[in-house]
Amino acid sequence: MTSIEKHPERNVIRVQLAHNVALKGMTAAQMQELEPMLTIVDCQKGEALLNQGVHEMEQYFILDGILKRVVGNQEAKEMILRFAEEGQMETSYAAWRLGTPAPYSIVCVTRARVAKLPLREWVVFLERHPGVKQAFEYEVMHHMSEIMAHTITLHLLDAPGRVKRFLRKHPELEERLPKKELASYLNLSAETLSRLKAKGKI
C-alpha cells in the first residue's frame, strides 16, 4: 500500500481518479482534501478486497482491472452480483450505514489497482460535501438497480437471452472476462456458454 504522493505513477493515478464515476464532479480543492486519505493497492487475480460478513469496510475506486461482487452460502455456492472495471467504484456503503456485516465479498477478477480508504472516513468526507454525497449515493442506487435487473433476468430469460442481454449491456467486458466468470454470472456452465457460441445462438 502506498500513498498517492509517494507513488511513482502518481500523475497517472490522479488523472484516473479525476475520471472516476464517483469523483469526476469534484473540485480541485475537494480532490486535494481527499487525496491524503487514499492508499493505492495492487492486487492479484482472485484476491479478496472485502470478505462477506466483516464489519470493517472500505471504499474502493478502481484504477485498473476488473472486480466482482460475489455472495456465497455455507455450502460454498457463489453468485456473482456484478462486475466493475476501471473508472468505476465498489463499496458496501448501504451495509455500513445500516450497521450490518458486509453482505458480499469484493474479489479481483483480474490483476487490479485500486485507491481505497476506510468507509468511516469516506462517510465523514461526504458529510462535508453534500454535492459529492448526492452523486455517490446515486451511483450506489444505480448498482442496486442493476443487480435487481440482473437477478430478474436470471429467472425470466433463457440461456441465449441472458448472454445476449449481457453483451448488449456490457460489450466492453466480453473479451476481458474469463469465460468461467462470465458463465457463473449468467448462471451457466462454461461448457454451455461455449456450446451456445459454437452453435451461433449468441
Tab-separated table of C-alpha atoms in Angstrom:
chain	number	residue	atom	x	y	z
A	1	MET	CA	0.000	0.000	0.000
A	2	THR	CA	1.328	3.410	-0.995
A	3	SER	CA	0.073	6.952	-0.632
A	4	ILE	CA	-0.568	8.801	-3.880
A	5	GLU	CA	2.087	11.400	-3.066
A	6	LYS	CA	4.775	8.703	-2.754
A	7	HIS	CA	3.610	6.565	-5.680
A	8	PRO	CA	5.907	6.571	-8.756
A	9	GLU	CA	2.828	6.753	-11.031
A	10	ARG	CA	1.067	9.452	-9.022
A	11	ASN	CA	0.383	11.694	-12.027
A	12	VAL	CA	-1.379	8.899	-13.927
A	13	ILE	CA	-3.306	7.922	-10.787
A	14	ARG	CA	-4.512	11.491	-10.291
A	15	VAL	CA	-5.858	11.565	-13.842
A	16	GLN	CA	-7.577	8.196	-13.320
A	17	LEU	CA	-9.213	9.405	-10.104
A	18	ALA	CA	-10.406	12.594	-11.787
A	19	HIS	CA	-12.274	10.426	-14.319
A	20	ASN	CA	-13.782	8.028	-11.764
A	21	VAL	CA	-17.575	7.917	-11.924
A	22	ALA	CA	-17.905	8.828	-8.224
A	23	LEU	CA	-15.269	11.579	-8.191
A	24	LYS	CA	-15.421	13.314	-11.573
A	25	GLY	CA	-17.686	16.104	-10.303
A	26	MET	CA	-15.313	17.080	-7.503
A	27	THR	CA	-13.454	20.383	-7.404
A	28	ALA	CA	-9.651	20.559	-7.280
A	29	ALA	CA	-9.902	21.609	-3.614
A	30	GLN	CA	-12.097	18.610	-2.761
A	31	MET	CA	-9.714	16.247	-4.541
A	32	GLN	CA	-6.790	17.782	-2.690
A	33	GLU	CA	-8.623	17.156	0.590
A	34	LEU	CA	-9.437	13.549	-0.312
A	35	GLU	CA	-6.072	12.521	-1.751
A	36	PRO	CA	-4.126	12.126	1.555
A	37	MET	CA	-6.849	9.754	2.818
A	38	LEU	CA	-6.347	7.349	-0.094
A	39	THR	CA	-3.908	4.464	-0.379
A	40	ILE	CA	-3.054	2.696	-3.637
A	41	VAL	CA	-3.126	-1.099	-3.649
A	42	ASP	CA	-2.069	-3.514	-6.387
A	43	CYS	CA	-3.991	-6.790	-6.155
A	44	GLN	CA	-3.593	-10.224	-7.696
A	45	LYS	CA	-6.250	-12.136	-9.612
A	46	GLY	CA	-8.507	-13.916	-7.099
A	47	GLU	CA	-7.534	-11.669	-4.191
A	48	ALA	CA	-10.396	-10.548	-1.929
A	49	LEU	CA	-10.573	-6.846	-1.063
A	50	LEU	CA	-13.631	-7.367	1.153
A	51	ASN	CA	-14.826	-10.577	2.788
A	52	GLN	CA	-18.504	-11.298	3.282
A	53	GLY	CA	-19.509	-10.996	6.953
A	54	VAL	CA	-16.889	-8.486	8.137
A	55	HIS	CA	-17.716	-5.185	9.840
A	56	GLU	CA	-14.579	-3.237	8.855
A	57	MET	CA	-15.284	-1.931	5.386
A	58	GLU	CA	-13.586	0.263	2.804
A	59	GLN	CA	-14.471	2.359	-0.223
A	60	TYR	CA	-12.746	1.396	-3.499
A	61	PHE	CA	-12.092	3.446	-6.636
A	62	ILE	CA	-10.935	1.167	-9.462
A	63	LEU	CA	-7.889	2.411	-11.373
A	64	ASP	CA	-7.103	-0.737	-13.400
A	65	GLY	CA	-8.600	-4.197	-13.767
A	66	ILE	CA	-11.948	-5.813	-13.024
A	67	LEU	CA	-13.583	-6.607	-9.665
A	68	LYS	CA	-16.639	-8.717	-8.906
A	69	ARG	CA	-19.190	-8.503	-6.133
A	70	VAL	CA	-19.997	-12.053	-5.048
A	71	VAL	CA	-22.194	-13.623	-2.377
A	72	GLY	CA	-21.741	-17.149	-1.034
A	73	ASN	CA	-23.616	-19.549	1.225
A	74	GLN	CA	-22.409	-22.112	3.769
A	75	GLU	CA	-22.247	-24.791	1.069
A	76	ALA	CA	-19.687	-22.615	-0.770
A	77	LYS	CA	-22.135	-21.951	-3.619
A	78	GLU	CA	-21.495	-18.486	-5.041
A	79	MET	CA	-23.440	-15.965	-7.070
A	80	ILE	CA	-21.777	-13.053	-8.854
A	81	LEU	CA	-23.881	-9.914	-8.437
A	82	ARG	CA	-21.945	-7.510	-10.654
A	83	PHE	CA	-18.622	-6.694	-12.287
A	84	ALA	CA	-16.875	-3.323	-12.052
A	85	GLU	CA	-13.951	-2.079	-14.129
A	86	GLU	CA	-11.558	0.880	-14.164
A	87	GLY	CA	-13.304	4.208	-13.809
A	88	GLN	CA	-15.964	2.639	-11.599
A	89	MET	CA	-16.162	2.060	-7.840
A	90	GLU	CA	-17.037	-0.639	-5.347
A	91	THR	CA	-18.499	-0.189	-1.887
A	92	SER	CA	-20.513	-1.750	0.923
A	93	TYR	CA	-21.920	1.666	1.873
A	94	ALA	CA	-25.509	0.501	2.479
A	95	ALA	CA	-24.381	-2.195	4.933
A	96	TRP	CA	-22.079	0.256	6.708
A	97	ARG	CA	-24.911	2.768	7.074
A	98	LEU	CA	-27.227	0.056	8.429
A	99	GLY	CA	-24.571	-1.236	10.840
A	100	THR	CA	-24.763	-4.733	9.354
A	101	PRO	CA	-21.889	-7.000	8.217
A	102	ALA	CA	-20.774	-6.886	4.598
A	103	PRO	CA	-23.408	-8.925	2.705
A	104	TYR	CA	-20.976	-9.885	-0.078
A	105	SER	CA	-17.290	-10.162	-0.925
A	106	ILE	CA	-15.420	-7.968	-3.406
A	107	VAL	CA	-12.839	-10.005	-5.330
A	108	CYS	CA	-10.371	-9.268	-8.142
A	109	VAL	CA	-11.299	-10.999	-11.401
A	110	THR	CA	-8.031	-9.836	-12.976
A	111	ARG	CA	-4.940	-8.139	-11.626
A	112	ALA	CA	-6.180	-4.801	-10.380
A	113	ARG	CA	-5.155	-1.486	-8.875
A	114	VAL	CA	-7.487	0.410	-6.563
A	115	ALA	CA	-7.437	3.563	-4.488
A	116	LYS	CA	-9.116	2.898	-1.151
A	117	LEU	CA	-9.968	4.424	2.204
A	118	PRO	CA	-11.950	3.275	5.261
A	119	LEU	CA	-15.692	3.750	4.760
A	120	ARG	CA	-15.995	5.697	8.004
A	121	GLU	CA	-13.518	8.280	6.665
A	122	TRP	CA	-15.278	8.405	3.299
A	123	VAL	CA	-18.641	8.991	5.006
A	124	VAL	CA	-17.202	11.852	7.085
A	125	PHE	CA	-15.831	13.353	3.857
A	126	LEU	CA	-19.230	13.003	2.173
A	127	GLU	CA	-20.974	14.776	5.056
A	128	ARG	CA	-18.717	17.777	4.431
A	129	HIS	CA	-19.507	17.784	0.704
A	130	PRO	CA	-23.241	17.295	0.010
A	131	GLY	CA	-22.855	17.510	-3.784
A	132	VAL	CA	-20.311	14.662	-3.804
A	133	LYS	CA	-22.533	12.686	-1.435
A	134	GLN	CA	-25.535	13.078	-3.729
A	135	ALA	CA	-23.582	11.875	-6.782
A	136	PHE	CA	-22.099	8.968	-4.813
A	137	GLU	CA	-25.452	7.820	-3.398
A	138	TYR	CA	-26.962	7.978	-6.891
A	139	GLU	CA	-24.217	5.608	-8.035
A	140	VAL	CA	-24.922	3.256	-5.097
A	141	MET	CA	-28.630	3.195	-6.055
A	142	HIS	CA	-27.673	2.562	-9.679
A	143	HIS	CA	-25.669	-0.501	-8.545
A	144	MET	CA	-28.654	-1.826	-6.581
A	145	SER	CA	-30.990	-1.314	-9.543
A	146	GLU	CA	-28.503	-3.042	-11.862
A	147	ILE	CA	-28.219	-6.058	-9.531
A	148	MET	CA	-32.004	-6.322	-9.207
A	149	ALA	CA	-32.410	-6.258	-13.004
A	150	HIS	CA	-29.719	-8.928	-13.363
A	151	THR	CA	-31.380	-11.186	-10.756
A	152	ILE	CA	-34.743	-10.889	-12.535
A	153	THR	CA	-33.028	-11.678	-15.848
A	154	LEU	CA	-31.677	-14.964	-14.449
A	155	HIS	CA	-35.257	-16.067	-13.781
A	156	LEU	CA	-37.032	-14.712	-16.841
A	157	LEU	CA	-34.652	-15.229	-19.766
A	158	ASP	CA	-33.360	-18.457	-21.278
A	159	ALA	CA	-29.615	-19.068	-21.614
A	160	PRO	CA	-29.145	-17.362	-25.031
A	161	GLY	CA	-31.270	-14.431	-23.856
A	162	ARG	CA	-29.130	-13.943	-20.758
A	163	VAL	CA	-25.925	-13.940	-22.805
A	164	LYS	CA	-27.327	-11.541	-25.405
A	165	ARG	CA	-28.509	-9.138	-22.718
A	166	PHE	CA	-25.044	-9.119	-21.135
A	167	LEU	CA	-23.351	-8.497	-24.493
A	168	ARG	CA	-25.752	-5.638	-25.175
A	169	LYS	CA	-25.272	-4.073	-21.731
A	170	HIS	CA	-21.529	-4.697	-21.299
A	171	PRO	CA	-19.868	-5.160	-24.720
A	172	GLU	CA	-16.591	-3.802	-23.321
A	173	LEU	CA	-16.291	-6.733	-20.898
A	174	GLU	CA	-16.894	-9.620	-23.305
A	175	GLU	CA	-13.250	-10.162	-24.275
A	176	ARG	CA	-11.830	-9.216	-20.884
A	177	LEU	CA	-13.739	-11.597	-18.628
A	178	PRO	CA	-12.584	-15.196	-18.191
A	179	LYS	CA	-15.299	-17.425	-19.709
A	180	LYS	CA	-15.708	-19.212	-16.371
A	181	GLU	CA	-16.520	-15.905	-14.619
A	182	LEU	CA	-18.981	-14.816	-17.305
A	183	ALA	CA	-20.693	-18.212	-17.269
A	184	SER	CA	-21.016	-18.096	-13.480
A	185	TYR	CA	-22.514	-14.593	-13.616
A	186	LEU	CA	-25.116	-15.805	-16.121
A	187	ASN	CA	-25.818	-18.991	-14.103
A	188	LEU	CA	-24.491	-21.210	-16.870
A	189	SER	CA	-21.696	-23.743	-17.100
A	190	ALA	CA	-18.634	-22.734	-19.110
A	191	GLU	CA	-19.444	-25.678	-21.428
A	192	THR	CA	-22.958	-24.366	-22.103
A	193	LEU	CA	-21.571	-20.922	-22.890
A	194	SER	CA	-19.076	-22.425	-25.355
A	195	ARG	CA	-21.772	-24.604	-26.934
A	196	LEU	CA	-24.103	-21.623	-27.465
A	197	LYS	CA	-21.259	-19.756	-29.132
A	198	ALA	CA	-20.328	-22.726	-31.340
A	199	LYS	CA	-23.936	-23.145	-32.483
A	200	GLY	CA	-24.187	-19.442	-33.327
A	201	LYS	CA	-27.001	-18.840	-30.836
A	202	ILE	CA	-25.203	-15.868	-29.290
